[in-house]
Short mmCIF file of C-alpha atoms in Angstrom, two decimals:
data_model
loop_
_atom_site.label_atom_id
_atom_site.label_comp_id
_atom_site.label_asym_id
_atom_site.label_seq_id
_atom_site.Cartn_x
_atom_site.Cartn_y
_atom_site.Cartn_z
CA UNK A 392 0.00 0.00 0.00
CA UNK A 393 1.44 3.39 -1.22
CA UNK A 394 2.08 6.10 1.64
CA UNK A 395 -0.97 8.60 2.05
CA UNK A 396 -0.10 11.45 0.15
CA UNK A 397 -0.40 15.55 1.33
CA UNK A 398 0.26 18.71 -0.51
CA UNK A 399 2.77 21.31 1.07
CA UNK A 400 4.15 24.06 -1.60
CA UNK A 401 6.88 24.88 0.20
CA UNK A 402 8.20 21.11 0.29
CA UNK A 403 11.89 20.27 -0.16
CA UNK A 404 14.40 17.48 1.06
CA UNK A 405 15.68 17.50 4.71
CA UNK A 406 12.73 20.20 5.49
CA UNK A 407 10.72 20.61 8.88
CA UNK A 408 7.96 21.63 8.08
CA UNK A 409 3.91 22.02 9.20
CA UNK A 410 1.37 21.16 7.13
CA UNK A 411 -1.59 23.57 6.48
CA UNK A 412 -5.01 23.51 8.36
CA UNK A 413 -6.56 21.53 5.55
CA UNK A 414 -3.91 18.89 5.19
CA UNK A 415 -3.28 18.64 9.40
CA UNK A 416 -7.17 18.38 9.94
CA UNK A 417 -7.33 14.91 7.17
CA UNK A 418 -4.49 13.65 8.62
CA UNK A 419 -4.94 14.14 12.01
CA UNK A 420 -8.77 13.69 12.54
CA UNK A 421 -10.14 11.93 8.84
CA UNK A 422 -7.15 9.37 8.70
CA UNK A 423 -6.29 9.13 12.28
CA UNK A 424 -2.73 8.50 11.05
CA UNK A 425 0.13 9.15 13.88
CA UNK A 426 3.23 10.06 14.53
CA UNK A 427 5.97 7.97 13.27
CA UNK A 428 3.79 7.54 10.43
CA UNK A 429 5.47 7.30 6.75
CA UNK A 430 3.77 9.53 3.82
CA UNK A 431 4.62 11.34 1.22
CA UNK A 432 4.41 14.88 0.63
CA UNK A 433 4.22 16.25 -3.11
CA UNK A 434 4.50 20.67 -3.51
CA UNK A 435 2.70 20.62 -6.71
CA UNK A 436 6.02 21.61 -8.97
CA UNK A 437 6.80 18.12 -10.04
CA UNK A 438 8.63 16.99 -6.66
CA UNK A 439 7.52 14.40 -4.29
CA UNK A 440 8.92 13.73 -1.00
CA UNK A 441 9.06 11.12 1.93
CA UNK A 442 8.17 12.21 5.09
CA UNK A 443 7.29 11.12 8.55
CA UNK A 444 5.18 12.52 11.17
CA UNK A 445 7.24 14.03 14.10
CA UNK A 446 4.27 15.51 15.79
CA UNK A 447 0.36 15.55 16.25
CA UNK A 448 -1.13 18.23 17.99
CA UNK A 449 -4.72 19.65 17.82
CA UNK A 450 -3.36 23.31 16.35
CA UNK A 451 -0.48 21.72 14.59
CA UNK A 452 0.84 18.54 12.59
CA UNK A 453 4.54 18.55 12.01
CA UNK A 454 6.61 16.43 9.35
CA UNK A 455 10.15 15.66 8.60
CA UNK A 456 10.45 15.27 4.66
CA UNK A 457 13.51 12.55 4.47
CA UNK A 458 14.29 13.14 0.36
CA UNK A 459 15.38 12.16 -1.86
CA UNK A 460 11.96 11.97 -3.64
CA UNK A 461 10.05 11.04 -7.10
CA UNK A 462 10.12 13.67 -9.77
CA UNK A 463 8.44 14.15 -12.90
CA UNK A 464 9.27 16.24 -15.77
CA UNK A 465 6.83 19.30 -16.39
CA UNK A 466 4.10 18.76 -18.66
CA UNK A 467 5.51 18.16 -22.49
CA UNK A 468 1.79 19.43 -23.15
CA UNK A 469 0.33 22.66 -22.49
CA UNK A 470 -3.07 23.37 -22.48
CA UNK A 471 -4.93 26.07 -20.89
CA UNK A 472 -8.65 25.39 -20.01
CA UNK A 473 -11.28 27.89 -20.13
CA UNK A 474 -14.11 26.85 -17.63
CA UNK A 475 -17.44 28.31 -17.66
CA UNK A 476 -18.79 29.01 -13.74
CA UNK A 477 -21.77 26.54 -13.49
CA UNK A 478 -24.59 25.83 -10.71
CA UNK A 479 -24.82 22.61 -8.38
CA UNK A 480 -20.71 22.31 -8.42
CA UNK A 481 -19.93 21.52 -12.03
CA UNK A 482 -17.50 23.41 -11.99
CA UNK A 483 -15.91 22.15 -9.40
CA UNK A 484 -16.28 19.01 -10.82
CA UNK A 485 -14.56 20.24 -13.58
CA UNK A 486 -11.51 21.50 -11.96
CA UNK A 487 -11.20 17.86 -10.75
CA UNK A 488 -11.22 15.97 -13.69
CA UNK A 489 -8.91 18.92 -15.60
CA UNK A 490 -6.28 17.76 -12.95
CA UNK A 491 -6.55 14.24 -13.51
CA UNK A 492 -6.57 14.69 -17.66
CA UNK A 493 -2.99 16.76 -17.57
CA UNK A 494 -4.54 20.14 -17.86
CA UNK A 495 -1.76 22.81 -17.13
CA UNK A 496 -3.75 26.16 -16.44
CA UNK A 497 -7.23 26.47 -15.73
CA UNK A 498 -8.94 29.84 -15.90
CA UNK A 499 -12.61 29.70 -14.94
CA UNK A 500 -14.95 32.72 -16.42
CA UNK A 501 -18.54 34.26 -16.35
CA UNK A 502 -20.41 35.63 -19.21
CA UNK A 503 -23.85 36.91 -20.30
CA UNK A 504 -25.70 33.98 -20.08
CA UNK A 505 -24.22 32.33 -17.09
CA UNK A 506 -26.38 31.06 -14.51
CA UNK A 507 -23.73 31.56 -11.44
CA UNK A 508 -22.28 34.47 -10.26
CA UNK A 509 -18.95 33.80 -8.02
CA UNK A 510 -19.18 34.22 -4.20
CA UNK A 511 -15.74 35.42 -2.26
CA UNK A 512 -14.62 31.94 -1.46
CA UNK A 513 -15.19 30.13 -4.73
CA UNK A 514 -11.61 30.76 -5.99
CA UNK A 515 -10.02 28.89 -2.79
CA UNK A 516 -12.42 25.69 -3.02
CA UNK A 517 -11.76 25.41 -6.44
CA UNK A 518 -7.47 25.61 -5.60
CA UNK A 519 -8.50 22.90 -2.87
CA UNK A 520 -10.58 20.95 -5.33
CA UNK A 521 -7.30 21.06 -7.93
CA UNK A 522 -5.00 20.06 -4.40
CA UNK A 523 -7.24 16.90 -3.66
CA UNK A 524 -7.41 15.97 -7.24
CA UNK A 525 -3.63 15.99 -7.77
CA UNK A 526 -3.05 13.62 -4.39
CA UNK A 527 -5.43 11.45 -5.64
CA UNK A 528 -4.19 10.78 -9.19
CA UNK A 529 -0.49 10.71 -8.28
CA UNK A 530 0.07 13.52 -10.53
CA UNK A 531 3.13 16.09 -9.39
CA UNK A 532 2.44 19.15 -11.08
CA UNK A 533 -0.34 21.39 -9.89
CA UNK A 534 -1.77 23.16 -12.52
CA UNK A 535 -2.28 26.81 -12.31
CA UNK A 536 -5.54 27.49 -11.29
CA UNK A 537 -7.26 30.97 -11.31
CA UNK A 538 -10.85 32.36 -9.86
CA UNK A 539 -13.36 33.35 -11.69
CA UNK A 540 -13.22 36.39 -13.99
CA UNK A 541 -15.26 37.76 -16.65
CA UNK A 542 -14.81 36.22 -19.69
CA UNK A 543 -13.32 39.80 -21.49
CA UNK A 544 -10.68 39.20 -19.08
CA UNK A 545 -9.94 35.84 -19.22
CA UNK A 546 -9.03 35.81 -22.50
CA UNK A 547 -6.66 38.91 -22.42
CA UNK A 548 -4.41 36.61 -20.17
CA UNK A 549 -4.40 33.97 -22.62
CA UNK A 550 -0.79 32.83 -23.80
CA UNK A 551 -1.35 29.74 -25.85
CA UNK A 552 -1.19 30.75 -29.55
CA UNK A 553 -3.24 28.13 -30.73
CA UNK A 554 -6.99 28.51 -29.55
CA UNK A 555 -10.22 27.22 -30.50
CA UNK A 556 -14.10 27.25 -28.66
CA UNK A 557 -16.72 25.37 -28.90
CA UNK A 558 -19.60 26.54 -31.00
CA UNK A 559 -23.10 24.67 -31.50
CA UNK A 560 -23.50 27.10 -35.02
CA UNK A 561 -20.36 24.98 -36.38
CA UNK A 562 -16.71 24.99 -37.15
CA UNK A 563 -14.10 22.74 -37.11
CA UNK A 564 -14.41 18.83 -36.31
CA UNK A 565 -12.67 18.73 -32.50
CA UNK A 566 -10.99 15.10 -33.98
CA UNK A 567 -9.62 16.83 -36.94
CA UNK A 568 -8.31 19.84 -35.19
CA UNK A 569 -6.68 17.82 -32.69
CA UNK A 570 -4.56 15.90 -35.40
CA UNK A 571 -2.63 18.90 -35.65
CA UNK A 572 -1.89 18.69 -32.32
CA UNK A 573 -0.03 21.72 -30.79
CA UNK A 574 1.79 21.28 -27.76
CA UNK A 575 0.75 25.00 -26.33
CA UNK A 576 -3.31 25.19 -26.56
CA UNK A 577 -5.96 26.58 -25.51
CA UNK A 578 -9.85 25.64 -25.23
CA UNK A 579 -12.86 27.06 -23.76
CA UNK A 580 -16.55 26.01 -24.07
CA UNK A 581 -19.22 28.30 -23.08
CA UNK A 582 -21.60 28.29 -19.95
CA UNK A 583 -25.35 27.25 -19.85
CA UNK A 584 -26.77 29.94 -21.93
CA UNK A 585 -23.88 29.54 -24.51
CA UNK A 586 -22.09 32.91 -25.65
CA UNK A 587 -23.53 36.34 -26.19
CA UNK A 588 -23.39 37.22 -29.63
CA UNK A 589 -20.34 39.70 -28.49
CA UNK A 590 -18.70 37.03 -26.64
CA UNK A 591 -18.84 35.15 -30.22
CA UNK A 592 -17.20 37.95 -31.64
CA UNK A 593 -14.71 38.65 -28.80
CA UNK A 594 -13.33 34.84 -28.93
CA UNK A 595 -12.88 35.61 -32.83
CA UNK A 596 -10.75 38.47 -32.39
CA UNK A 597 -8.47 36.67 -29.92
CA UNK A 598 -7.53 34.38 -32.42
CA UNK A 599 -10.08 31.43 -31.29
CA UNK A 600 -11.33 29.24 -34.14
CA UNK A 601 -14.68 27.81 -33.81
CA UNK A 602 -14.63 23.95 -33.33
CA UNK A 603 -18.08 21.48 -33.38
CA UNK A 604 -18.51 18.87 -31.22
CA UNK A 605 -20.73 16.46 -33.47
CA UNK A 606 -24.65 16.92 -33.87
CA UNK A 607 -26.08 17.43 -30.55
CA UNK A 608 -26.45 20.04 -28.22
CA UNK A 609 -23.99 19.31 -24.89
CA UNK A 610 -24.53 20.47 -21.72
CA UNK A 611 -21.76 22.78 -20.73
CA UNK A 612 -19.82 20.37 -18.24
CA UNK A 613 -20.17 17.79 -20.86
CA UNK A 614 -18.69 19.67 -23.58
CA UNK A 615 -15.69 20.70 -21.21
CA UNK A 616 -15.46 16.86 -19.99
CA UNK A 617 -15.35 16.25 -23.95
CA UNK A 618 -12.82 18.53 -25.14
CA UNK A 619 -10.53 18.14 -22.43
CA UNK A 620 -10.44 13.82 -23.10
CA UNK A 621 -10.19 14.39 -26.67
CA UNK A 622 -7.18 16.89 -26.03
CA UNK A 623 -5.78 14.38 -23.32
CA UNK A 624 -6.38 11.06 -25.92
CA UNK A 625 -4.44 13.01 -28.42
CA UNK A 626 -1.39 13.94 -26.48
CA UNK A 627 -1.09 9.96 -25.54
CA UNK A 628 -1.32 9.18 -29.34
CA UNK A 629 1.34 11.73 -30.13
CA UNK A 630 3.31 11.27 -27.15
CA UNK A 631 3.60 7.20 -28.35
CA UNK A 632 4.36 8.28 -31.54
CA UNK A 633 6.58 10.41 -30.87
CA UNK A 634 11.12 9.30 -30.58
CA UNK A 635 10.62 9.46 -26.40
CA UNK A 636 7.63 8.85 -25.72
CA UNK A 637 7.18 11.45 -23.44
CA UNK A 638 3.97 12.77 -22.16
#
């Protein structure tokens, strides 16, 4: 059985170090682990790190991290997720599953027609969702994740030059697109309502290319879902074909 795994940022070999409020309250009081206990402790930039607990206390959990640990090279691809903000936790949901399919950044947005509007602590739960996500897949690189903006602002801090959306008038075939594949992309797929008919125009003049997802009408987490395991199927088809095989 693999060593339960927690997330510190600031983790590095030989380091003393306590473990946030978040991490000390699942260890201490959800796994009931204690001290002497071996686990490993991942910082979300690709290193992960023995460790044993040196000390449970109800305000504090301290752990040595004993190095040398696993390491993983960063992502060979890029791809920069646009997230609509959804009711009933999609969107959380969708952080989640953006972690496990290799996403690198994920910007979440809010247009015209979205049904949500962002309260003050949405942008930490979803940064805990992306935490709890990465532990659980064994991933080591923690994927940028930033809270919710308007879209109009989103997209000016786009930096992938390739970029497509999602558009239910037509475009593109998604698998046809994707056999191009560009290791720096980004995707977005619009909330609920769909876009605004200047949101349609905005993603145009940022370079986006419209891209159609087959015949029916999606639901906005399932289009996401979709594009993001298309984009993730195609980077292990490329990545095989490719002299080393990296991902």
């Amino acid at each position: 059985m693999r060593p339960r795994r927690f997330f510190a940022a600031e983790a590095a070999p030989g380091k003393l170090l306590a473990l946030s409020p978040s991490e000390a309250h699942h260890l201490r009081e959800v796994l009931r682990l204690k001290e002497g206990t071996e686990i490993e402790v991942v910082n979300g930039r690709g290193e992960a790190y023995p460790a044993r607990v040196i000390r449970i206390q109800r305000d504090e959990v301290r752990v040595h991290l004993l190095g040398p640990g696993r390491r993983e090279p960063p992502p060979a691809y890029r791809l920069e997720m646009l997230l609509p903000l959804l009711k009933g936790g999609r969107t959380e949901f969708l952080v989640e599953k953006a972690v496990e399919l290799g996403v690198t950044t994920i910007r979440v947005f809010y247009g015209r027609y979205g049904a949500r509007k962002p309260g003050e602590r949405l942008g930490p739960r979803l940064h805990e969702r992306a935490v709890q996500a990465l532990k659980q897949c064994g991933r080591l690189w923690l994927p940028e994740v930033h809270p919710p903006v308007p879209l109009a602002e989103a997209l000016e801090h786009v930096q992938a030059p390739e970029r497509f959306f999602a558009y239910e008038r037509g475009g593109e075939p998604l698998s046809r697109a994707f056999t191009r594949l560009s290791r720096d992309l980004a995707l977005v797929a619009g909330p609920e309502g769909g876009f605004a008919p200047e949101e349609e125009k905005l993603l145009k003049e940022k370079g986006f290319r419209p891209l159609t997802l087959g015949p029916y009408i999606l639901r906005a987490e399932t289009a996401c879902l979709f594009m993001m395991s298309v984009w993730r199927y195609h980077t292990l088809l490329d990545a095989a074909a490719s002299p080393s095989g990296l991902e």
